[in-house]
Protein backbone atom coordinates (compact mmCIF):
# COMPACT_ATOMS: atom_id res chain seq x y z
CA UNK A 1 0.00 0.00 0.00
CA UNK A 2 1.34 3.40 -0.91
CA UNK A 3 0.03 6.88 -0.22
CA UNK A 4 -0.37 9.24 2.69
CA UNK A 5 0.85 7.71 5.92
CA UNK A 6 -2.22 8.78 7.89
CA UNK A 7 -4.56 7.23 5.34
CA UNK A 8 -2.50 4.03 5.22
CA UNK A 9 -2.65 3.78 9.00
CA UNK A 10 -6.41 4.38 9.07
CA UNK A 11 -7.12 1.82 6.37
CA UNK A 12 -4.91 -0.73 8.11
CA UNK A 13 -6.81 -0.28 11.38
CA UNK A 14 -10.19 -0.57 9.65
CA UNK A 15 -9.12 -3.67 7.72
CA UNK A 16 -7.74 -5.33 10.86
CA UNK A 17 -11.07 -4.68 12.57
CA UNK A 18 -13.15 -5.99 9.65
CA UNK A 19 -11.02 -9.11 9.20
CA UNK A 20 -11.18 -9.90 12.92
CA UNK A 21 -14.98 -9.55 12.80
CA UNK A 22 -15.01 -11.88 9.77
CA UNK A 23 -12.89 -14.40 11.69
CA UNK A 24 -15.25 -14.27 14.67
CA UNK A 25 -18.38 -14.68 12.54
CA UNK A 26 -17.16 -17.32 10.10
CA UNK A 27 -14.49 -19.07 12.24
CA UNK A 28 -12.14 -19.17 9.26
CA UNK A 29 -9.49 -16.94 7.76
CA UNK A 30 -10.57 -14.57 5.06
CA UNK A 31 -9.70 -15.47 1.47
CA UNK A 32 -7.93 -12.95 -0.81
CA UNK A 33 -11.05 -12.28 -2.90
CA UNK A 34 -13.13 -11.56 0.20
CA UNK A 35 -10.42 -9.25 1.55
CA UNK A 36 -10.31 -7.52 -1.83
CA UNK A 37 -14.06 -6.94 -1.75
CA UNK A 38 -13.89 -5.47 1.76
CA UNK A 39 -11.11 -3.10 0.69
CA UNK A 40 -12.92 -2.05 -2.50
CA UNK A 41 -16.08 -1.38 -0.51
CA UNK A 42 -14.15 0.69 2.03
CA UNK A 43 -12.38 2.78 -0.62
CA UNK A 44 -15.53 3.34 -2.69
CA UNK A 45 -17.54 4.27 0.41
CA UNK A 46 -15.14 7.20 0.91
CA UNK A 47 -15.13 8.24 -2.76
CA UNK A 48 -16.14 11.88 -2.09
CA UNK A 49 -13.28 12.33 0.39
CA UNK A 50 -11.03 9.49 -0.73
CA UNK A 51 -8.18 7.90 1.10
CA UNK A 52 -5.06 8.78 -0.89
CA UNK A 53 -3.70 5.26 -1.21
CA UNK A 54 -3.08 2.69 -3.91
CA UNK A 55 -2.89 -0.98 -3.05
CA UNK A 56 -1.58 -4.26 -4.40
CA UNK A 57 -3.10 -7.42 -2.98
CA UNK A 58 -1.32 -10.71 -3.42
CA UNK A 59 -2.08 -14.02 -1.81
CA UNK A 60 -3.00 -17.64 -2.23
CA UNK A 61 -6.60 -18.82 -2.16
CA UNK A 62 -7.88 -22.04 -0.58
CA UNK A 63 -6.70 -24.05 -3.63
CA UNK A 64 -3.22 -22.44 -3.52
CA UNK A 65 -3.87 -20.44 -6.69
CA UNK A 66 -2.19 -17.06 -6.98
CA UNK A 67 -4.33 -13.98 -6.49
CA UNK A 68 -2.90 -10.61 -7.61
CA UNK A 69 -4.89 -7.41 -7.81
CA UNK A 70 -4.20 -3.68 -7.70
CA UNK A 71 -6.63 -0.94 -6.75
CA UNK A 72 -6.81 2.80 -7.29
CA UNK A 73 -7.97 5.32 -4.68
CA UNK A 74 -11.65 4.60 -5.45
CA UNK A 75 -11.30 0.85 -5.06
CA UNK A 76 -11.48 -0.01 -8.77
CA UNK A 77 -9.96 -3.46 -9.27
CA UNK A 78 -7.33 -4.35 -11.81
CA UNK A 79 -6.95 -8.12 -11.58
CA UNK A 80 -4.04 -9.84 -13.29
CA UNK A 81 -2.45 -13.25 -13.27
CA UNK A 82 1.13 -12.06 -13.81
CA UNK A 83 2.16 -8.95 -11.87
CA UNK A 84 0.80 -5.64 -10.60
CA UNK A 85 2.41 -2.24 -10.21
CA UNK A 86 1.31 0.94 -8.44
CA UNK A 87 2.80 4.31 -7.74
CA UNK A 88 4.25 7.21 -9.64
CA UNK A 89 6.33 5.01 -11.96
CA UNK A 90 3.74 2.28 -12.53
CA UNK A 91 3.52 2.97 -16.27
CA UNK A 92 7.23 2.46 -16.82
CA UNK A 93 7.25 -0.51 -14.44
CA UNK A 94 4.42 -2.18 -16.39
CA UNK A 95 6.45 -2.01 -19.58
CA UNK A 96 9.67 -3.19 -17.97
CA UNK A 97 7.98 -6.03 -16.09
CA UNK A 98 6.14 -7.11 -19.22
CA UNK A 99 9.47 -7.57 -20.99
CA UNK A 100 11.35 -9.42 -18.23
CA UNK A 101 8.63 -11.52 -16.56
CA UNK A 102 8.26 -15.16 -17.64
CA UNK A 103 5.88 -17.80 -16.28
CA UNK A 104 7.15 -20.52 -13.94
CA UNK A 105 10.26 -18.68 -12.69
CA UNK A 106 12.02 -20.04 -9.61
CA UNK A 107 12.37 -17.88 -6.48
CA UNK A 108 15.92 -16.69 -7.20
CA UNK A 109 15.22 -15.72 -10.81
CA UNK A 110 11.96 -14.07 -9.80
CA UNK A 111 13.65 -12.01 -7.10
CA UNK A 112 16.43 -10.94 -9.50
CA UNK A 113 13.88 -10.00 -12.15
CA UNK A 114 11.72 -8.02 -9.71
CA UNK A 115 14.76 -6.23 -8.30
CA UNK A 116 16.08 -5.37 -11.76
CA UNK A 117 12.68 -4.09 -12.90
CA UNK A 118 12.31 -2.02 -9.74
CA UNK A 119 15.74 -0.46 -10.11
CA UNK A 120 15.22 0.27 -13.82
CA UNK A 121 11.78 1.77 -13.18
CA UNK A 122 12.99 3.97 -10.34
CA UNK A 123 15.95 5.22 -12.37
CA UNK A 124 13.50 6.52 -14.98
CA UNK A 125 11.41 8.51 -12.48
CA UNK A 126 13.08 10.77 -9.92
CA UNK A 127 9.98 11.21 -7.71
CA UNK A 128 9.53 7.49 -7.13
CA UNK A 129 11.75 7.34 -4.07
CA UNK A 130 14.93 5.68 -2.97
CA UNK A 131 14.12 2.02 -3.24
CA UNK A 132 11.41 -0.46 -2.55
CA UNK A 133 10.42 -3.63 -0.80
CA UNK A 134 10.05 -6.88 -2.72
CA UNK A 135 7.53 -9.32 -1.24
CA UNK A 136 7.64 -12.88 -2.60
CA UNK A 137 4.45 -14.80 -1.79
CA UNK A 138 4.58 -18.59 -1.90
CA UNK A 139 3.02 -21.62 -0.25
CA UNK A 140 5.91 -21.58 2.24
CA UNK A 141 5.16 -18.00 3.31
CA UNK A 142 6.05 -14.42 2.47
CA UNK A 143 9.65 -13.31 2.02
CA UNK A 144 10.36 -9.57 2.11
CA UNK A 145 13.58 -7.89 1.08
CA UNK A 146 14.54 -4.22 0.90
CA UNK A 147 15.99 -2.93 -2.38
CA UNK A 148 17.98 0.29 -2.22
CA UNK A 149 18.58 2.41 -5.31
CA UNK A 150 20.44 5.60 -6.13
CA UNK A 151 20.14 8.38 -3.59
CA UNK A 152 21.32 11.39 -5.56
CSV table of N, CA and C in Angstrom, one decimal:
chain,number,residue,atom,x,y,z
A,1,UNK,N,0.9,-1.2,0.0
A,1,UNK,CA,0.0,0.0,0.0
A,1,UNK,C,0.9,1.2,0.0
A,2,UNK,N,0.6,2.1,-0.9
A,2,UNK,CA,1.3,3.4,-0.9
A,2,UNK,C,0.4,4.6,-0.8
A,3,UNK,N,0.9,5.7,-0.3
A,3,UNK,CA,0.0,6.9,-0.2
A,3,UNK,C,0.4,7.7,1.0
A,4,UNK,N,-0.6,8.5,1.5
A,4,UNK,CA,-0.4,9.2,2.7
A,4,UNK,C,-0.3,8.3,3.9
A,5,UNK,N,0.6,8.6,4.8
A,5,UNK,CA,0.9,7.7,5.9
A,5,UNK,C,-0.4,7.7,6.8
A,6,UNK,N,-1.0,8.8,7.0
A,6,UNK,CA,-2.2,8.8,7.9
A,6,UNK,C,-3.3,7.9,7.3
A,7,UNK,N,-3.5,8.0,6.0
A,7,UNK,CA,-4.6,7.2,5.3
A,7,UNK,C,-4.2,5.7,5.4
A,8,UNK,N,-2.9,5.4,5.2
A,8,UNK,CA,-2.5,4.0,5.2
A,8,UNK,C,-2.8,3.5,6.6
A,9,UNK,N,-2.4,4.2,7.6
A,9,UNK,CA,-2.7,3.8,9.0
A,9,UNK,C,-4.1,3.6,9.3
A,10,UNK,N,-5.0,4.5,8.8
A,10,UNK,CA,-6.4,4.4,9.1
A,10,UNK,C,-7.0,3.2,8.4
A,11,UNK,N,-6.6,3.0,7.1
A,11,UNK,CA,-7.1,1.8,6.4
A,11,UNK,C,-6.6,0.5,7.0
A,12,UNK,N,-5.4,0.5,7.5
A,12,UNK,CA,-4.9,-0.7,8.1
A,12,UNK,C,-5.7,-1.1,9.3
A,13,UNK,N,-6.0,-0.1,10.2
A,13,UNK,CA,-6.8,-0.3,11.4
A,13,UNK,C,-8.2,-0.8,11.0
A,14,UNK,N,-8.8,-0.2,10.0
A,14,UNK,CA,-10.2,-0.6,9.7
A,14,UNK,C,-10.2,-2.0,9.1
A,15,UNK,N,-9.2,-2.3,8.3
A,15,UNK,CA,-9.1,-3.7,7.7
A,15,UNK,C,-8.8,-4.7,8.8
A,16,UNK,N,-8.0,-4.4,9.8
A,16,UNK,CA,-7.7,-5.3,10.9
A,16,UNK,C,-9.0,-5.6,11.6
A,17,UNK,N,-9.8,-4.5,11.9
A,17,UNK,CA,-11.1,-4.7,12.6
A,17,UNK,C,-12.0,-5.6,11.8
A,18,UNK,N,-12.2,-5.2,10.5
A,18,UNK,CA,-13.1,-6.0,9.7
A,18,UNK,C,-12.7,-7.4,9.5
A,19,UNK,N,-11.4,-7.7,9.3
A,19,UNK,CA,-11.0,-9.1,9.2
A,19,UNK,C,-11.2,-9.9,10.5
A,20,UNK,N,-11.0,-9.2,11.6
A,20,UNK,CA,-11.2,-9.9,12.9
A,20,UNK,C,-12.7,-10.2,13.1
A,21,UNK,N,-13.5,-9.3,12.7
A,21,UNK,CA,-15.0,-9.5,12.8
A,21,UNK,C,-15.4,-10.7,11.9
A,22,UNK,N,-14.8,-10.8,10.7
A,22,UNK,CA,-15.0,-11.9,9.8
A,22,UNK,C,-14.6,-13.2,10.4
A,23,UNK,N,-13.4,-13.2,11.0
A,23,UNK,CA,-12.9,-14.4,11.7
A,23,UNK,C,-13.8,-14.9,12.8
A,24,UNK,N,-14.3,-13.9,13.6
A,24,UNK,CA,-15.2,-14.3,14.7
A,24,UNK,C,-16.6,-14.8,14.1
A,25,UNK,N,-17.1,-14.2,13.1
A,25,UNK,CA,-18.4,-14.7,12.5
A,25,UNK,C,-18.3,-16.0,11.8
A,26,UNK,N,-17.3,-16.2,11.0
A,26,UNK,CA,-17.2,-17.3,10.1
A,26,UNK,C,-16.3,-18.4,10.7
A,27,UNK,N,-15.4,-18.1,11.6
A,27,UNK,CA,-14.5,-19.1,12.2
A,27,UNK,C,-13.5,-19.6,11.2
A,28,UNK,N,-13.2,-18.8,10.2
A,28,UNK,CA,-12.1,-19.2,9.3
A,28,UNK,C,-11.4,-17.9,8.8
A,29,UNK,N,-10.2,-18.1,8.3
A,29,UNK,CA,-9.5,-16.9,7.8
A,29,UNK,C,-10.1,-16.4,6.5
A,30,UNK,N,-10.0,-15.2,6.3
A,30,UNK,CA,-10.6,-14.6,5.1
A,30,UNK,C,-9.7,-14.9,3.8
A,31,UNK,N,-10.4,-15.2,2.7
A,31,UNK,CA,-9.7,-15.5,1.5
A,31,UNK,C,-9.3,-14.2,0.8
A,32,UNK,N,-8.4,-14.2,-0.1
A,32,UNK,CA,-7.9,-13.0,-0.8
A,32,UNK,C,-9.1,-12.2,-1.5
A,33,UNK,N,-10.0,-12.9,-2.2
A,33,UNK,CA,-11.0,-12.3,-2.9
A,33,UNK,C,-12.0,-11.6,-1.9
A,34,UNK,N,-12.3,-12.2,-0.8
A,34,UNK,CA,-13.1,-11.6,0.2
A,34,UNK,C,-12.5,-10.3,0.8
A,35,UNK,N,-11.2,-10.4,1.0
A,35,UNK,CA,-10.4,-9.2,1.5
A,35,UNK,C,-10.4,-8.1,0.5
A,36,UNK,N,-10.3,-8.5,-0.7
A,36,UNK,CA,-10.3,-7.5,-1.8
A,36,UNK,C,-11.6,-6.8,-1.9
A,37,UNK,N,-12.7,-7.5,-1.7
A,37,UNK,CA,-14.1,-6.9,-1.8
A,37,UNK,C,-14.3,-6.0,-0.6
A,38,UNK,N,-13.8,-6.4,0.6
A,38,UNK,CA,-13.9,-5.5,1.8
A,38,UNK,C,-13.1,-4.2,1.5
A,39,UNK,N,-11.9,-4.3,1.0
A,39,UNK,CA,-11.1,-3.1,0.7
A,39,UNK,C,-11.7,-2.2,-0.4
A,40,UNK,N,-12.3,-2.8,-1.4
A,40,UNK,CA,-12.9,-2.1,-2.5
A,40,UNK,C,-14.1,-1.3,-2.0
A,41,UNK,N,-14.9,-2.0,-1.1
A,41,UNK,CA,-16.1,-1.4,-0.5
A,41,UNK,C,-15.7,-0.2,0.4
A,42,UNK,N,-14.6,-0.4,1.1
A,42,UNK,CA,-14.2,0.7,2.0
A,42,UNK,C,-13.7,1.9,1.2
A,43,UNK,N,-12.9,1.7,0.2
A,43,UNK,CA,-12.4,2.8,-0.6
A,43,UNK,C,-13.5,3.5,-1.4
A,44,UNK,N,-14.4,2.7,-1.9
A,44,UNK,CA,-15.5,3.3,-2.7
A,44,UNK,C,-16.5,4.1,-1.8
A,45,UNK,N,-16.7,3.6,-0.6
A,45,UNK,CA,-17.5,4.3,0.4
A,45,UNK,C,-17.0,5.7,0.7
A,46,UNK,N,-15.7,5.9,0.6
A,46,UNK,CA,-15.1,7.2,0.9
A,46,UNK,C,-14.8,7.9,-0.4
A,47,UNK,N,-15.5,7.7,-1.5
A,47,UNK,CA,-15.1,8.2,-2.8
A,47,UNK,C,-15.2,9.8,-2.8
A,48,UNK,N,-16.0,10.4,-2.0
A,48,UNK,CA,-16.1,11.9,-2.1
A,48,UNK,C,-15.1,12.6,-1.3
A,49,UNK,N,-14.5,11.9,-0.3
A,49,UNK,CA,-13.3,12.3,0.4
A,49,UNK,C,-12.4,11.1,0.5
A,50,UNK,N,-11.7,10.8,-0.6
A,50,UNK,CA,-11.0,9.5,-0.7
A,50,UNK,C,-9.8,9.4,0.1
A,51,UNK,N,-9.5,8.2,0.5
A,51,UNK,CA,-8.2,7.9,1.1
A,51,UNK,C,-7.2,8.0,0.0
A,52,UNK,N,-6.1,8.6,0.2
A,52,UNK,CA,-5.1,8.8,-0.9
A,52,UNK,C,-4.1,7.6,-0.8
A,53,UNK,N,-4.5,6.5,-1.2
A,53,UNK,CA,-3.7,5.3,-1.2
A,53,UNK,C,-3.9,4.5,-2.5
A,54,UNK,N,-3.0,3.7,-2.9
A,54,UNK,CA,-3.1,2.7,-3.9
A,54,UNK,C,-2.6,1.4,-3.3
A,55,UNK,N,-3.2,0.3,-3.7
A,55,UNK,CA,-2.9,-1.0,-3.1
A,55,UNK,C,-2.6,-2.1,-4.1
A,56,UNK,N,-1.8,-3.0,-3.7
A,56,UNK,CA,-1.6,-4.3,-4.4
A,56,UNK,C,-1.9,-5.4,-3.4
A,57,UNK,N,-2.8,-6.3,-3.8
A,57,UNK,CA,-3.1,-7.4,-3.0
A,57,UNK,C,-2.5,-8.6,-3.7
A,58,UNK,N,-1.9,-9.5,-2.9
A,58,UNK,CA,-1.3,-10.7,-3.4
A,58,UNK,C,-1.5,-11.8,-2.4
A,59,UNK,N,-1.9,-12.9,-2.8
A,59,UNK,CA,-2.1,-14.0,-1.8
A,59,UNK,C,-2.4,-15.3,-2.5
A,60,UNK,N,-2.6,-16.3,-1.7
A,60,UNK,CA,-3.0,-17.6,-2.2
A,60,UNK,C,-4.4,-18.0,-1.7
A,61,UNK,N,-5.3,-18.5,-2.6
A,61,UNK,CA,-6.6,-18.8,-2.2
A,61,UNK,C,-6.6,-20.2,-1.5
A,62,UNK,N,-7.8,-20.7,-1.3
A,62,UNK,CA,-7.9,-22.0,-0.6
A,62,UNK,C,-7.3,-23.2,-1.4
A,63,UNK,N,-7.2,-23.0,-2.7
A,63,UNK,CA,-6.7,-24.1,-3.6
A,63,UNK,C,-5.3,-23.8,-4.0
A,64,UNK,N,-4.6,-22.9,-3.3
A,64,UNK,CA,-3.2,-22.4,-3.5
A,64,UNK,C,-3.0,-21.9,-4.9
A,65,UNK,N,-4.0,-21.2,-5.4
A,65,UNK,CA,-3.9,-20.4,-6.7
A,65,UNK,C,-3.5,-19.0,-6.4
A,66,UNK,N,-2.7,-18.4,-7.2
A,66,UNK,CA,-2.2,-17.1,-7.0
A,66,UNK,C,-3.3,-16.1,-7.2
A,67,UNK,N,-3.4,-15.1,-6.4
A,67,UNK,CA,-4.3,-14.0,-6.5
A,67,UNK,C,-3.5,-12.7,-6.5
A,68,UNK,N,-3.6,-11.9,-7.5
A,68,UNK,CA,-2.9,-10.6,-7.6
A,68,UNK,C,-3.9,-9.6,-8.1
A,69,UNK,N,-4.0,-8.4,-7.4
A,69,UNK,CA,-4.9,-7.4,-7.8
A,69,UNK,C,-4.4,-6.1,-7.3
A,70,UNK,N,-4.5,-5.0,-8.1
A,70,UNK,CA,-4.2,-3.7,-7.7
A,70,UNK,C,-5.5,-2.9,-7.7
A,71,UNK,N,-5.5,-1.8,-6.9
A,71,UNK,CA,-6.6,-0.9,-6.8
A,71,UNK,C,-6.2,0.5,-6.8
A,72,UNK,N,-7.1,1.4,-7.3
A,72,UNK,CA,-6.8,2.8,-7.3
A,72,UNK,C,-7.5,3.4,-6.0
A,73,UNK,N,-7.5,4.7,-5.9
A,73,UNK,CA,-8.0,5.3,-4.7
A,73,UNK,C,-9.5,5.2,-4.5
A,74,UNK,N,-10.2,4.8,-5.6
A,74,UNK,CA,-11.6,4.6,-5.5
A,74,UNK,C,-12.0,3.1,-5.3
A,75,UNK,N,-11.0,2.3,-5.3
A,75,UNK,CA,-11.3,0.8,-5.1
A,75,UNK,C,-11.6,0.1,-6.3
A,76,UNK,N,-11.3,0.7,-7.5
A,76,UNK,CA,-11.5,0.0,-8.8
A,76,UNK,C,-10.4,-1.1,-8.9
A,77,UNK,N,-10.9,-2.3,-9.2
A,77,UNK,CA,-10.0,-3.5,-9.3
A,77,UNK,C,-9.3,-3.6,-10.6
A,78,UNK,N,-8.1,-4.0,-10.6
A,78,UNK,CA,-7.3,-4.3,-11.8
A,78,UNK,C,-6.7,-5.7,-11.6
A,79,UNK,N,-7.4,-6.8,-11.9
A,79,UNK,CA,-6.9,-8.1,-11.6
A,79,UNK,C,-6.0,-8.6,-12.7
A,80,UNK,N,-5.0,-9.3,-12.3
A,80,UNK,CA,-4.0,-9.8,-13.3
A,80,UNK,C,-3.5,-11.2,-12.8
A,81,UNK,N,-3.0,-12.0,-13.7
A,81,UNK,CA,-2.4,-13.2,-13.3
A,81,UNK,C,-0.9,-13.2,-13.2
A,82,UNK,N,-0.3,-12.1,-13.7
A,82,UNK,CA,1.1,-12.1,-13.8
A,82,UNK,C,1.8,-11.2,-12.7
A,83,UNK,N,1.5,-9.9,-12.8
A,83,UNK,CA,2.2,-8.9,-11.9
A,83,UNK,C,1.3,-7.7,-11.8
A,84,UNK,N,1.5,-6.9,-10.8
A,84,UNK,CA,0.8,-5.6,-10.6
A,84,UNK,C,1.8,-4.6,-10.1
A,85,UNK,N,1.6,-3.4,-10.6
A,85,UNK,CA,2.4,-2.2,-10.2
A,85,UNK,C,1.5,-1.1,-9.8
A,86,UNK,N,2.0,-0.3,-8.9
A,86,UNK,CA,1.3,0.9,-8.4
A,86,UNK,C,2.4,2.0,-8.2
A,87,UNK,N,1.9,3.2,-8.1
A,87,UNK,CA,2.8,4.3,-7.7
A,87,UNK,C,3.1,5.3,-8.9
A,88,UNK,N,4.0,6.2,-8.6
A,88,UNK,CA,4.2,7.2,-9.6
A,88,UNK,C,5.0,6.7,-10.9
A,89,UNK,N,5.6,5.6,-10.8
A,89,UNK,CA,6.3,5.0,-12.0
A,89,UNK,C,5.7,3.7,-12.4
A,90,UNK,N,4.4,3.5,-12.2
A,90,UNK,CA,3.7,2.3,-12.5
A,90,UNK,C,3.7,2.1,-14.0
A,91,UNK,N,3.6,3.1,-14.8
A,91,UNK,CA,3.5,3.0,-16.3
A,91,UNK,C,4.8,2.4,-16.8
A,92,UNK,N,5.9,3.0,-16.4
A,92,UNK,CA,7.2,2.5,-16.8
A,92,UNK,C,7.5,1.1,-16.3
A,93,UNK,N,7.1,0.8,-15.0
A,93,UNK,CA,7.2,-0.5,-14.4
A,93,UNK,C,6.4,-1.6,-15.2
A,94,UNK,N,5.2,-1.2,-15.6
A,94,UNK,CA,4.4,-2.2,-16.4
A,94,UNK,C,5.1,-2.6,-17.7
A,95,UNK,N,5.7,-1.7,-18.4
A,95,UNK,CA,6.5,-2.0,-19.6
A,95,UNK,C,7.7,-2.9,-19.3
A,96,UNK,N,8.4,-2.5,-18.3
A,96,UNK,CA,9.7,-3.2,-18.0
A,96,UNK,C,9.3,-4.6,-17.5
A,97,UNK,N,8.4,-4.7,-16.6
A,97,UNK,CA,8.0,-6.0,-16.1
A,97,UNK,C,7.4,-6.9,-17.2
A,98,UNK,N,6.7,-6.3,-18.1
A,98,UNK,CA,6.1,-7.1,-19.2
A,98,UNK,C,7.2,-7.7,-20.1
A,99,UNK,N,8.4,-7.0,-20.2
A,99,UNK,CA,9.5,-7.6,-21.0
A,99,UNK,C,10.2,-8.7,-20.2
A,100,UNK,N,10.5,-8.5,-19.0
A,100,UNK,CA,11.4,-9.4,-18.2
A,100,UNK,C,10.6,-10.6,-17.6
A,101,UNK,N,9.3,-10.5,-17.3
A,101,UNK,CA,8.6,-11.5,-16.6
A,101,UNK,C,8.4,-12.7,-17.5
A,102,UNK,N,8.6,-13.9,-16.9
A,102,UNK,CA,8.3,-15.2,-17.6
A,102,UNK,C,7.5,-16.1,-16.7
A,103,UNK,N,6.6,-16.9,-17.2
A,103,UNK,CA,5.9,-17.8,-16.3
A,103,UNK,C,6.8,-18.9,-15.7
A,104,UNK,N,6.4,-19.4,-14.6
A,104,UNK,CA,7.2,-20.5,-13.9
A,104,UNK,C,8.6,-20.2,-13.6
A,105,UNK,N,8.9,-19.0,-13.1
A,105,UNK,CA,10.3,-18.7,-12.7
A,105,UNK,C,10.5,-19.2,-11.3
A,106,UNK,N,11.7,-19.6,-11.0
A,106,UNK,CA,12.0,-20.0,-9.6
A,106,UNK,C,12.2,-18.8,-8.7
A,107,UNK,N,12.3,-19.0,-7.4
A,107,UNK,CA,12.4,-17.9,-6.5
A,107,UNK,C,13.6,-16.9,-6.7
A,108,UNK,N,14.7,-17.5,-7.0
A,108,UNK,CA,15.9,-16.7,-7.2
A,108,UNK,C,15.8,-15.8,-8.5
A,109,UNK,N,15.4,-16.5,-9.6
A,109,UNK,CA,15.2,-15.7,-10.8
A,109,UNK,C,14.1,-14.7,-10.7
A,110,UNK,N,13.1,-15.0,-10.0
A,110,UNK,CA,12.0,-14.1,-9.8
A,110,UNK,C,12.4,-12.9,-9.0
A,111,UNK,N,13.2,-13.1,-7.9
A,111,UNK,CA,13.6,-12.0,-7.1
A,111,UNK,C,14.6,-11.1,-7.9
A,112,UNK,N,15.5,-11.7,-8.7
A,112,UNK,CA,16.4,-10.9,-9.5
A,112,UNK,C,15.7,-10.1,-10.5
A,113,UNK,N,14.7,-10.7,-11.1
A,113,UNK,CA,13.9,-10.0,-12.1
A,113,UNK,C,13.1,-8.8,-11.5
A,114,UNK,N,12.5,-9.1,-10.4
A,114,UNK,CA,11.7,-8.0,-9.7
A,114,UNK,C,12.7,-6.9,-9.3
A,115,UNK,N,13.8,-7.2,-8.7
A,115,UNK,CA,14.8,-6.2,-8.3
A,115,UNK,C,15.3,-5.4,-9.5
A,116,UNK,N,15.6,-6.1,-10.6
A,116,UNK,CA,16.1,-5.4,-11.8
A,116,UNK,C,15.0,-4.4,-12.3
A,117,UNK,N,13.8,-4.9,-12.4
A,117,UNK,CA,12.7,-4.1,-12.9
A,117,UNK,C,12.4,-2.9,-12.0
A,118,UNK,N,12.5,-3.1,-10.7
A,118,UNK,CA,12.3,-2.0,-9.7
A,118,UNK,C,13.4,-1.0,-9.9
A,119,UNK,N,14.6,-1.4,-10.0
A,119,UNK,CA,15.7,-0.5,-10.1
A,119,UNK,C,15.6,0.3,-11.4
A,120,UNK,N,15.3,-0.4,-12.5
A,120,UNK,CA,15.2,0.3,-13.8
A,120,UNK,C,14.1,1.3,-13.8
A,121,UNK,N,12.9,0.9,-13.2
A,121,UNK,CA,11.8,1.8,-13.2
A,121,UNK,C,12.0,3.0,-12.3
A,122,UNK,N,12.7,2.8,-11.2
A,122,UNK,CA,13.0,4.0,-10.3
A,122,UNK,C,14.0,4.9,-10.9
A,123,UNK,N,15.0,4.4,-11.7
A,123,UNK,CA,16.0,5.2,-12.4
A,123,UNK,C,15.3,6.1,-13.4
A,124,UNK,N,14.2,5.7,-14.0
A,124,UNK,CA,13.5,6.5,-15.0
A,124,UNK,C,12.6,7.6,-14.4
A,125,UNK,N,12.4,7.6,-13.1
A,125,UNK,CA,11.4,8.5,-12.5
A,125,UNK,C,12.0,9.0,-11.2
A,126,UNK,N,12.4,10.3,-11.1
A,126,UNK,CA,13.1,10.8,-9.9
A,126,UNK,C,12.2,10.9,-8.7
A,127,UNK,N,10.8,11.0,-8.9
A,127,UNK,CA,10.0,11.2,-7.7
A,127,UNK,C,9.5,9.9,-7.1
A,128,UNK,N,10.0,8.8,-7.6
A,128,UNK,CA,9.5,7.5,-7.1
A,128,UNK,C,10.1,7.1,-5.8
A,129,UNK,N,11.2,7.7,-5.4
A,129,UNK,CA,11.8,7.3,-4.1
A,129,UNK,C,13.1,6.7,-4.2
A,130,UNK,N,13.6,6.2,-3.1
A,130,UNK,CA,14.9,5.7,-3.0
A,130,UNK,C,15.0,4.2,-2.8
A,131,UNK,N,14.1,3.5,-3.4
A,131,UNK,CA,14.1,2.0,-3.2
A,131,UNK,C,12.7,1.4,-3.1
A,132,UNK,N,12.7,0.2,-2.7
A,132,UNK,CA,11.4,-0.5,-2.6
A,132,UNK,C,11.6,-1.7,-1.8
A,133,UNK,N,10.4,-2.4,-1.5
A,133,UNK,CA,10.4,-3.6,-0.8
A,133,UNK,C,9.8,-4.7,-1.7
A,134,UNK,N,10.5,-5.8,-1.9
A,134,UNK,CA,10.0,-6.9,-2.7
A,134,UNK,C,9.5,-7.9,-1.8
A,135,UNK,N,8.2,-8.3,-2.0
A,135,UNK,CA,7.5,-9.3,-1.2
A,135,UNK,C,7.3,-10.5,-2.2
A,136,UNK,N,7.9,-11.7,-1.8
A,136,UNK,CA,7.6,-12.9,-2.6
A,136,UNK,C,6.6,-13.7,-1.8
A,137,UNK,N,5.5,-14.0,-2.4
A,137,UNK,CA,4.5,-14.8,-1.8
A,137,UNK,C,4.5,-16.2,-2.4
A,138,UNK,N,4.6,-17.2,-1.5
A,138,UNK,CA,4.6,-18.6,-1.9
A,138,UNK,C,3.8,-19.4,-0.9
A,139,UNK,N,3.7,-20.7,-1.2
A,139,UNK,CA,3.0,-21.6,-0.3
A,139,UNK,C,3.8,-21.7,1.1
A,140,UNK,N,5.1,-21.5,1.0
A,140,UNK,CA,5.9,-21.6,2.2
A,140,UNK,C,5.8,-20.3,3.1
A,141,UNK,N,5.3,-19.2,2.6
A,141,UNK,CA,5.2,-18.0,3.3
A,141,UNK,C,5.5,-16.8,2.5
A,142,UNK,N,5.7,-15.7,3.1
A,142,UNK,CA,6.0,-14.4,2.5
A,142,UNK,C,7.5,-14.1,2.8
A,143,UNK,N,8.3,-13.8,1.8
A,143,UNK,CA,9.6,-13.3,2.0
A,143,UNK,C,9.7,-11.9,1.6
A,144,UNK,N,10.2,-11.0,2.4
A,144,UNK,CA,10.4,-9.6,2.1
A,144,UNK,C,11.8,-9.2,2.1
A,145,UNK,N,12.2,-8.4,1.1
A,145,UNK,CA,13.6,-7.9,1.1
A,145,UNK,C,13.6,-6.4,0.6
A,146,UNK,N,14.4,-5.6,1.2
A,146,UNK,CA,14.5,-4.2,0.9
A,146,UNK,C,15.5,-4.0,-0.2
A,147,UNK,N,15.1,-3.3,-1.2
A,147,UNK,CA,16.0,-2.9,-2.4
A,147,UNK,C,16.3,-1.4,-2.3
A,148,UNK,N,17.6,-1.1,-2.2
A,148,UNK,CA,18.0,0.3,-2.2
A,148,UNK,C,18.5,0.7,-3.6
A,149,UNK,N,18.1,1.9,-4.0
A,149,UNK,CA,18.6,2.4,-5.3
A,149,UNK,C,19.4,3.7,-5.1
A,150,UNK,N,19.7,4.4,-6.2
A,150,UNK,CA,20.4,5.6,-6.1
A,150,UNK,C,19.8,6.6,-5.2
A,151,UNK,N,20.6,7.4,-4.5
A,151,UNK,CA,20.1,8.4,-3.6
A,151,UNK,C,20.8,9.7,-3.9
A,152,UNK,N,20.7,10.1,-5.2
A,152,UNK,CA,21.3,11.4,-5.6
A,152,UNK,C,20.3,12.4,-6.0
